[in-house]
Each structure stands twice: as C-alpha cells, then as structure tokens.
Coordinates of C-alpha atoms (C1' of nucleotides) in Angstrom, one line a residue:
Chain A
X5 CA 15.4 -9.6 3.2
X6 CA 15.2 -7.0 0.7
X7 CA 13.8 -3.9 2.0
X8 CA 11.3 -3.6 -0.5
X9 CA 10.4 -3.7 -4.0
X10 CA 9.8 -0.8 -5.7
X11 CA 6.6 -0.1 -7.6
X12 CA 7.3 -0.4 -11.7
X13 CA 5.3 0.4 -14.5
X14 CA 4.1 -1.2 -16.9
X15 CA 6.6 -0.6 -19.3
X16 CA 9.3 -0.7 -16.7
X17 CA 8.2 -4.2 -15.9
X18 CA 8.1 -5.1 -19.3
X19 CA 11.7 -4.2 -19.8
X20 CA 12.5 -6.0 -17.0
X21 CA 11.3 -9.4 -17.9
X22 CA 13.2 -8.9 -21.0
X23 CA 16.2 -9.1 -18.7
X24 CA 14.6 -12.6 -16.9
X25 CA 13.7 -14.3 -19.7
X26 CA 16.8 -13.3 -22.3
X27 CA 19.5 -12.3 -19.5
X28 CA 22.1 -9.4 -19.5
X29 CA 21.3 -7.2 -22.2
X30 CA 22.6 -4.0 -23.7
X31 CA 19.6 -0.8 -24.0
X32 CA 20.1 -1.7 -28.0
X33 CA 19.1 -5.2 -27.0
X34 CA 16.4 -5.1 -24.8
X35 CA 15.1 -2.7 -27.5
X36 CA 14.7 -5.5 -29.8
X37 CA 13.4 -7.8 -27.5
X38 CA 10.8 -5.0 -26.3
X39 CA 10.2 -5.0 -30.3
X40 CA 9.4 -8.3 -30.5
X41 CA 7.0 -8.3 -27.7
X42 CA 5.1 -5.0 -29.5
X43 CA 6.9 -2.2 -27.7
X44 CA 8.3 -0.5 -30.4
X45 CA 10.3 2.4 -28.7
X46 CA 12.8 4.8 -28.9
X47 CA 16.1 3.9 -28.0
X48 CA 16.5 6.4 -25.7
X49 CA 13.3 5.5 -23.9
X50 CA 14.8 2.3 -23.2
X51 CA 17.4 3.9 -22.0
X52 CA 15.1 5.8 -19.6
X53 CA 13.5 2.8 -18.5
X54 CA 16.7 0.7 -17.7
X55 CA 18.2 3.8 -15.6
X56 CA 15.1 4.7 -13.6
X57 CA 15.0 0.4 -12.5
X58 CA 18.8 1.2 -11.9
X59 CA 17.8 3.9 -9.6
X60 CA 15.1 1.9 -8.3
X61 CA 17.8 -0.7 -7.3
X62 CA 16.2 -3.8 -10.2
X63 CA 19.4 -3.7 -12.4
X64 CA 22.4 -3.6 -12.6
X65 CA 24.7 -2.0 -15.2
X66 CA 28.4 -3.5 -16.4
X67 CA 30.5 -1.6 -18.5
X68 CA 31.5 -4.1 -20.8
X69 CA 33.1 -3.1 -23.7
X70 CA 31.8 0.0 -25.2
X71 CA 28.4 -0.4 -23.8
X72 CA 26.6 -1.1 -20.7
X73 CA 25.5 -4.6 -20.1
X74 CA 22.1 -4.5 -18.1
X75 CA 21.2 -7.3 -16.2
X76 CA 18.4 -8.3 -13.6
X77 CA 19.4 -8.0 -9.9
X78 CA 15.8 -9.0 -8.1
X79 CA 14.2 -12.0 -9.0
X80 CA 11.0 -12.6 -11.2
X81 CA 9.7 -14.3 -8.0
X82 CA 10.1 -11.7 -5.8
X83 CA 8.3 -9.1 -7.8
X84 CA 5.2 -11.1 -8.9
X85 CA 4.8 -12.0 -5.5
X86 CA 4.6 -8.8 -4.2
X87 CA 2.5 -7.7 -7.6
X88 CA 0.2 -10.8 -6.8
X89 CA -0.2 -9.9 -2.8
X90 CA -0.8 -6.1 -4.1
X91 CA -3.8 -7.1 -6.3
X92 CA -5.2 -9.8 -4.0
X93 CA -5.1 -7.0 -1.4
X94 CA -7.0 -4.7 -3.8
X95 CA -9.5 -6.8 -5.0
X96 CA -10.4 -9.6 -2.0
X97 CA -8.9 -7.7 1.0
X98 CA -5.8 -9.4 0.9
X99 CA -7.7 -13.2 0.9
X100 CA -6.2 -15.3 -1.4
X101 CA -8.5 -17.9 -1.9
X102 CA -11.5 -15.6 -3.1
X103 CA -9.7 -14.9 -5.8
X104 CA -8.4 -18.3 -6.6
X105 CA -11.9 -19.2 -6.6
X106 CA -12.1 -15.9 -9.4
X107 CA -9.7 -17.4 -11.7
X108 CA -12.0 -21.2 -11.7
X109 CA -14.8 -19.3 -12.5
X110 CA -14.2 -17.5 -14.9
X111 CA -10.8 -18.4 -16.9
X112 CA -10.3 -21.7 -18.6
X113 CA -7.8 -24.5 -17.9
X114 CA -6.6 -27.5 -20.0
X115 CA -7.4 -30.5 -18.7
X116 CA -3.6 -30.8 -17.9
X117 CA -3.9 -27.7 -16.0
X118 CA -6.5 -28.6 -13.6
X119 CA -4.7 -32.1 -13.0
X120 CA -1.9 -30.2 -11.6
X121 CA -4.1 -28.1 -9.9
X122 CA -5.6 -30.6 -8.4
X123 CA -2.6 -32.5 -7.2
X124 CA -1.6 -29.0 -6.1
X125 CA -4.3 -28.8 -4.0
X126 CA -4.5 -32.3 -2.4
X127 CA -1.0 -32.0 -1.6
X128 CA -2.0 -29.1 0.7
X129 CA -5.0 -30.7 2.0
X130 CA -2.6 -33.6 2.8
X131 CA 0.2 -31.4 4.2
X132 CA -2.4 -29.6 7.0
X133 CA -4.2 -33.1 7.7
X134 CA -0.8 -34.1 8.6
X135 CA -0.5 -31.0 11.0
X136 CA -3.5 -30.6 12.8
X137 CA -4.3 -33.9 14.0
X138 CA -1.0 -34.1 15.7
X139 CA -1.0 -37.9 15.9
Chain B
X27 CA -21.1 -5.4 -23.9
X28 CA -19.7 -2.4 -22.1
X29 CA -17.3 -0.6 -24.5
X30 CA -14.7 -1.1 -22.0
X31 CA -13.3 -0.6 -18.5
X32 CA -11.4 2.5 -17.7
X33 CA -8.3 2.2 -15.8
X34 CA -9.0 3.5 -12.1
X35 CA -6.5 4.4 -9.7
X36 CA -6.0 2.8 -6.4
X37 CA -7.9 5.7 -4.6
X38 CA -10.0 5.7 -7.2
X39 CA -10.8 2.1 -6.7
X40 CA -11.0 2.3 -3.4
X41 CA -14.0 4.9 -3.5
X42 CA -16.2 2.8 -5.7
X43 CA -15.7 0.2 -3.0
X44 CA -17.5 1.8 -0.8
X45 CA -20.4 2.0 -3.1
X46 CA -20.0 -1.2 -3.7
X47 CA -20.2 -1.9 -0.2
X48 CA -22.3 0.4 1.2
X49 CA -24.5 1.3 -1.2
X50 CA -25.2 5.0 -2.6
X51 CA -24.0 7.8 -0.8
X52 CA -23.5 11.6 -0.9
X53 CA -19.6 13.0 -1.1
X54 CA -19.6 13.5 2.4
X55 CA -20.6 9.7 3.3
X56 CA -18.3 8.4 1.0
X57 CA -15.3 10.7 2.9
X58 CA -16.6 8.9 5.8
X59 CA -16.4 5.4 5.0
X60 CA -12.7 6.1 3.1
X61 CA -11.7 7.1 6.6
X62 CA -13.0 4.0 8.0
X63 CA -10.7 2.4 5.8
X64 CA -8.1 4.5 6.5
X65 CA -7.9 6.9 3.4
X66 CA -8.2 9.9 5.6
X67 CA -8.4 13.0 3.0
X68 CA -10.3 16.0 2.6
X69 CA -13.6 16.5 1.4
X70 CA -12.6 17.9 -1.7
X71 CA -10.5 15.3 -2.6
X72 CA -12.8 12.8 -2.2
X73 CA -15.2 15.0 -4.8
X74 CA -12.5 14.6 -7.3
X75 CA -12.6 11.4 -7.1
X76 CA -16.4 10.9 -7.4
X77 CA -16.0 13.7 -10.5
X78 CA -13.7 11.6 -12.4
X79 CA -15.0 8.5 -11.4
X80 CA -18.2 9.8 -13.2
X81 CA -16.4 10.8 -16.3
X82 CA -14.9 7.8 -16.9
X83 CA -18.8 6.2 -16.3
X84 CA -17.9 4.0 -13.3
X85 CA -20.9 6.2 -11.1
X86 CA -23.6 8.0 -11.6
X87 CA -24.6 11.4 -9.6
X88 CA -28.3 12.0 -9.1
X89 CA -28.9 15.0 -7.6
X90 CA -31.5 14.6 -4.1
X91 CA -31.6 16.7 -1.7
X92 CA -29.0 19.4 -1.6
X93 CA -26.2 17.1 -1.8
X94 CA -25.5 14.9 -4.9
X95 CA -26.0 10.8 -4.3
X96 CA -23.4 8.9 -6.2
X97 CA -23.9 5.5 -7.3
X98 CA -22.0 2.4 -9.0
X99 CA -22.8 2.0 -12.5
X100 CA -20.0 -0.6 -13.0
X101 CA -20.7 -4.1 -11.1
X102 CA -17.8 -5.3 -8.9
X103 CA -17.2 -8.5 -11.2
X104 CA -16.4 -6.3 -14.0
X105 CA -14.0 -4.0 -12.3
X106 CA -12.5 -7.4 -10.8
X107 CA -12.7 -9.5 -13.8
X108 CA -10.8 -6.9 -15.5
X109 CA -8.1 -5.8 -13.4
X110 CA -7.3 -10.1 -12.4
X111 CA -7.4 -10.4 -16.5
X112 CA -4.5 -7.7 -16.4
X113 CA -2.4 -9.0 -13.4
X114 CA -2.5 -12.4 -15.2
X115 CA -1.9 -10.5 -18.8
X116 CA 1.1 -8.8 -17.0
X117 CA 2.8 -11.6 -14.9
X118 CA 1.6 -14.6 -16.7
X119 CA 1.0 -14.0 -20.1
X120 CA -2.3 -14.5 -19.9
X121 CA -2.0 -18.0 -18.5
X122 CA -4.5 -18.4 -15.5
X123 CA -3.3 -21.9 -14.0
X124 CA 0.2 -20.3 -13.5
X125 CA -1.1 -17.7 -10.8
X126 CA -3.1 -19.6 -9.3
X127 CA -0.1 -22.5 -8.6
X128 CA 1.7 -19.3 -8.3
X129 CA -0.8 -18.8 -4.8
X130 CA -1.3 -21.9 -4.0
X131 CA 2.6 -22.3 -3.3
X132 CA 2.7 -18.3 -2.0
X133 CA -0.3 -17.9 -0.1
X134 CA -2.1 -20.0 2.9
X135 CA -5.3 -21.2 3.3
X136 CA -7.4 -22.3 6.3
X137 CA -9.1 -25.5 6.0
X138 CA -12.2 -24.8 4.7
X139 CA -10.9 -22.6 1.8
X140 CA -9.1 -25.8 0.8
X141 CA -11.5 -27.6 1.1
X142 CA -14.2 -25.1 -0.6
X143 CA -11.1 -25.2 -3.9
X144 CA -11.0 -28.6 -3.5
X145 CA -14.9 -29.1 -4.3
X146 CA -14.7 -26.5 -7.0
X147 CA -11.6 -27.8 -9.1
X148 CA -13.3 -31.2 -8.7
X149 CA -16.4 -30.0 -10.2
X150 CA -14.6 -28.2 -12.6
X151 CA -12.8 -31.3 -13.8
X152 CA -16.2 -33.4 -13.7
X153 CA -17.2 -31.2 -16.0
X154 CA -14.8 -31.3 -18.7
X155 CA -14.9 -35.5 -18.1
X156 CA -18.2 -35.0 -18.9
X157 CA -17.6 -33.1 -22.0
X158 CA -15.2 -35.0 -23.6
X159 CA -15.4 -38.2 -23.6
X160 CA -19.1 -37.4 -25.6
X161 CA -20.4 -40.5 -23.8
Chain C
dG30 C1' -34.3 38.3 6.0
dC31 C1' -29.6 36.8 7.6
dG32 C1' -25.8 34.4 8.8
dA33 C1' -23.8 29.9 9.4
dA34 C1' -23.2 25.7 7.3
dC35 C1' -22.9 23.0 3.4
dC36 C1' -22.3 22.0 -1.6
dT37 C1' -20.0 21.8 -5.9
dA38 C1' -17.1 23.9 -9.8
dC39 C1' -12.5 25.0 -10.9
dG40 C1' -7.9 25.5 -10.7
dA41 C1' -3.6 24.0 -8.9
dC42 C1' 0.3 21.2 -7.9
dA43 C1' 3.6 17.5 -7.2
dG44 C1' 5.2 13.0 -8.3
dA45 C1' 5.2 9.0 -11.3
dT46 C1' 5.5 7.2 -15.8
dG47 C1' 5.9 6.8 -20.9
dT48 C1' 8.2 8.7 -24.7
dA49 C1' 11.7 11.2 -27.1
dG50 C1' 15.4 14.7 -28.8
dT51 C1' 19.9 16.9 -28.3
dA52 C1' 24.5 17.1 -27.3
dG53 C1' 28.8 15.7 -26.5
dG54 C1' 32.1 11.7 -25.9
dC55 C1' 34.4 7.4 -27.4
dT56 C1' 35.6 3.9 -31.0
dA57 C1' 36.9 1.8 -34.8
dG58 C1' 37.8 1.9 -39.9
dG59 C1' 40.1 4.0 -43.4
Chain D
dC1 C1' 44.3 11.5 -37.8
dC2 C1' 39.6 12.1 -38.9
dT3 C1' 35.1 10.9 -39.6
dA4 C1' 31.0 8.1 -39.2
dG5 C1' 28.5 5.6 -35.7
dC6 C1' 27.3 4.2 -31.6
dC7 C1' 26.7 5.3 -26.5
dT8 C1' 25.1 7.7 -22.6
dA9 C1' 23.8 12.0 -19.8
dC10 C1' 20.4 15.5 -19.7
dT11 C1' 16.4 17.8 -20.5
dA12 C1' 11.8 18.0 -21.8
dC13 C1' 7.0 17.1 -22.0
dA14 C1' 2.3 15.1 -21.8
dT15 C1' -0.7 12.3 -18.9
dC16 C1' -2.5 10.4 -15.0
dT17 C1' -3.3 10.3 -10.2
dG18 C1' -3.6 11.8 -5.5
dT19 C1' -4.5 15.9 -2.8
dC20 C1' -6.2 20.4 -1.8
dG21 C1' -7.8 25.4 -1.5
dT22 C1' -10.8 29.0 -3.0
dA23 C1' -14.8 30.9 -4.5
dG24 C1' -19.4 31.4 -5.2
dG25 C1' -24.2 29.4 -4.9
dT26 C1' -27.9 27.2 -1.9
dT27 C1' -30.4 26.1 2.4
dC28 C1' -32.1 26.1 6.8
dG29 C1' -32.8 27.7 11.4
dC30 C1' -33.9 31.6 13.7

DNA sequence: GCGAACCTACGACAGATGTAGTAGGCTAGG
DNA sequence: CCTAGCCTACTACATCTGTCGTAGGTTCGC
C-alpha cells in the first residue's frame, strides 16, 4: 500500500533500527543506542538523520514533554524486503534462488539453522505439490 | 588476498557487468551494451565510469587499436560475495540463515529451484552429519 | 595533405549522504 | 527572576555518484 519506500543510508538505516529494536526514542537516545552499536556521533547529526527519515515519511516525531519522541512509522519488514529485492535485483537479475544458493555456498549455518531451513524448504516443496497436481 | 573491495555504485556496477558478461570491450561497446540494458547515457559518461572503475582497480585499460579495451580485473564472485556479505551485515547482522528464511518466505520459486535448494541444503547437512559425529 | 570522425583528458555540476557548529528558545532550579 | 542546560532549526561542508560538455589529439579515407 505504501507508495514506496524511500532509499536510506547507511547511517540513516542504522538509526532507524535503533527505533525497531529499542522503540520511541528521543535524538539524545537513539544517540546512545547509535553509541553502543559503534556510531559515535554528534548529537546534532542524529538529529539530521532523524529529520531527513521524517522528511522521508520513516518516523514520526511527538512532542512529549520538552523533547521530541521519535518513533518508527514503516516496518523493519517492509524495508528489508524491498533492500533484499534491490540487491537480488543487482546481483542475480532479480532471481532469488541464485542467490540463496550464494548464501549455502559460501556462509556457514549451525546445524540448527539448516534444520529449519530445511523444514523451510520441504514445507514449500509440500505447499506447490499440493497445487499443481490438482487432485 | 585482494586488499579489499571498493564500494561501486549502481551504474558503476552495472558497467562491469557487462564485462563480466560480455567480455572486454572499448568505451563505445560498453555504451552499447548499457543501452541494451537500459542505462541509456552519453558516451562520456560511460568513460567516467570506466576511469573510476580503473582507479579503484576493478578494470584494466589496455590500449589496442585507437580505442582503449577495458577489462574486469575483479571476478564476479568477489564483487557478489562482498556486496551479499554487506546486505546480510546490514539487515541481518551478519546472520546468513535469517535472509535466506527471510526469501524463502518473501520470494517464489519454480519447481526446479526448490528442488535444486532442496538437494543442496541436503548435502550441506550430510556434510556436517558427517563431520560430527567423527564416526 | 585534409577534413571528418573518433578518442580521451578535464572540468563541471547537481543531488544524496554523513557529520557538525551556531544560534536562539524553553525549562527548571535556585 | 535569572541562569545553566537542554532542545531544535539552520546552515555548512566534504565526499561520492551519476551525468555531461568542451577541447584538443589521432586516424583514416580520399
């Protein structure tokens, strides 16, 4: 529904998983947070960065108190998927599974990991046997 | 072993594709196939590109001819490897299995794709039985 | 030998992004 | 009340990227 999500830097998209991960937040504390992640900034610069997402329609801004209160207003969802469909567009002309092959090749996973992935995956299987055969 | 890989730009990236894909080719070529793709700009621009592509040591320009011939001096893996490594840094913390539920739940597949993953995570899992239990 | 065609080196420029300083306003404690 | 602190609005600036235009050298056909 959304028209569409704006592109965000990196830094921009840092500060805003602040937001997801710790909720509202004033600039002095998603400063901290960025901090604690290795983004030691100015607090004007975080200032800069939560008014350009404002602009860009990803937060939102409450006056509460003496303060602004910052606070997420698109989803983590909605902007990793369209981050995810903009590199697999990139990289394997917008084929998914090329680069889900990528990723078992050459990155590890637990041995919980690849159980779910492989339930994952069977479920799928499952799901299209169920479709195409049409009784 | 390569020091490291620069950041490119999307028209940047885009440009070394087509010496990926096409092989080595003169300025003029490589305007060509960009317009194929639908990156329609002027020859010029297309020279910048190659320029800075060869001062960040992603191509090499051997001069033949008249016209220089520009060619890849990065491999595709690399350049992929590297930018995937980053979306998954960026989104994911670095955790691979979470993209790749992330498309598995987001993207589709056609039947042979699952069943190419299906192979592949299977083998993938073998192995690991086979290295754990140490006989 | 000349002009047309082509080639590359530079310089430019706008927009996006990361980063920060200054200035002026509001708040709360004394 | 008045001051010390905190808050935000602006302005600024460097870099990176995408896009070109101009200018001057080279080449090739005639």
């Amino acid at each position: 529904m959304p028209p569409r999500v704006p592109d965000l830097g990196e830094a921009e998209l840092e500060t805003l998983k602040t937001l997801w991960d710790g909720g509202p937040a004033t600039v002095r504390e998603v400063r901290q947070r960025l901090a604690q992640r290795g983004r030691k900034v100015a607090h004007t610069t975080v200032l800069t960065f939560l008014t350009r997402l404002e602009q860009k329609g990803c937060v939102r801004a409450d006056k509460t108190g003496h303060a602004y209160r910052y606070r997420a207003r698109v989803s983590r969802d909605r902007i990793v998927g369209s981050r995810v469909r903009e590199t697999v567009k990139q990289l394997f002309d917008g084929a998914a599974a090329p680069l889900v092959l990528h990723l078992m090749e050459h990155e590890s996973f637990s041995p919980d990991e690849l159980a779910a992935l492989q339930r994952h995956i069977d479920d799928l299987a499952r799901q299209q046997e169920g479709r195409r055969p049409r009784r």
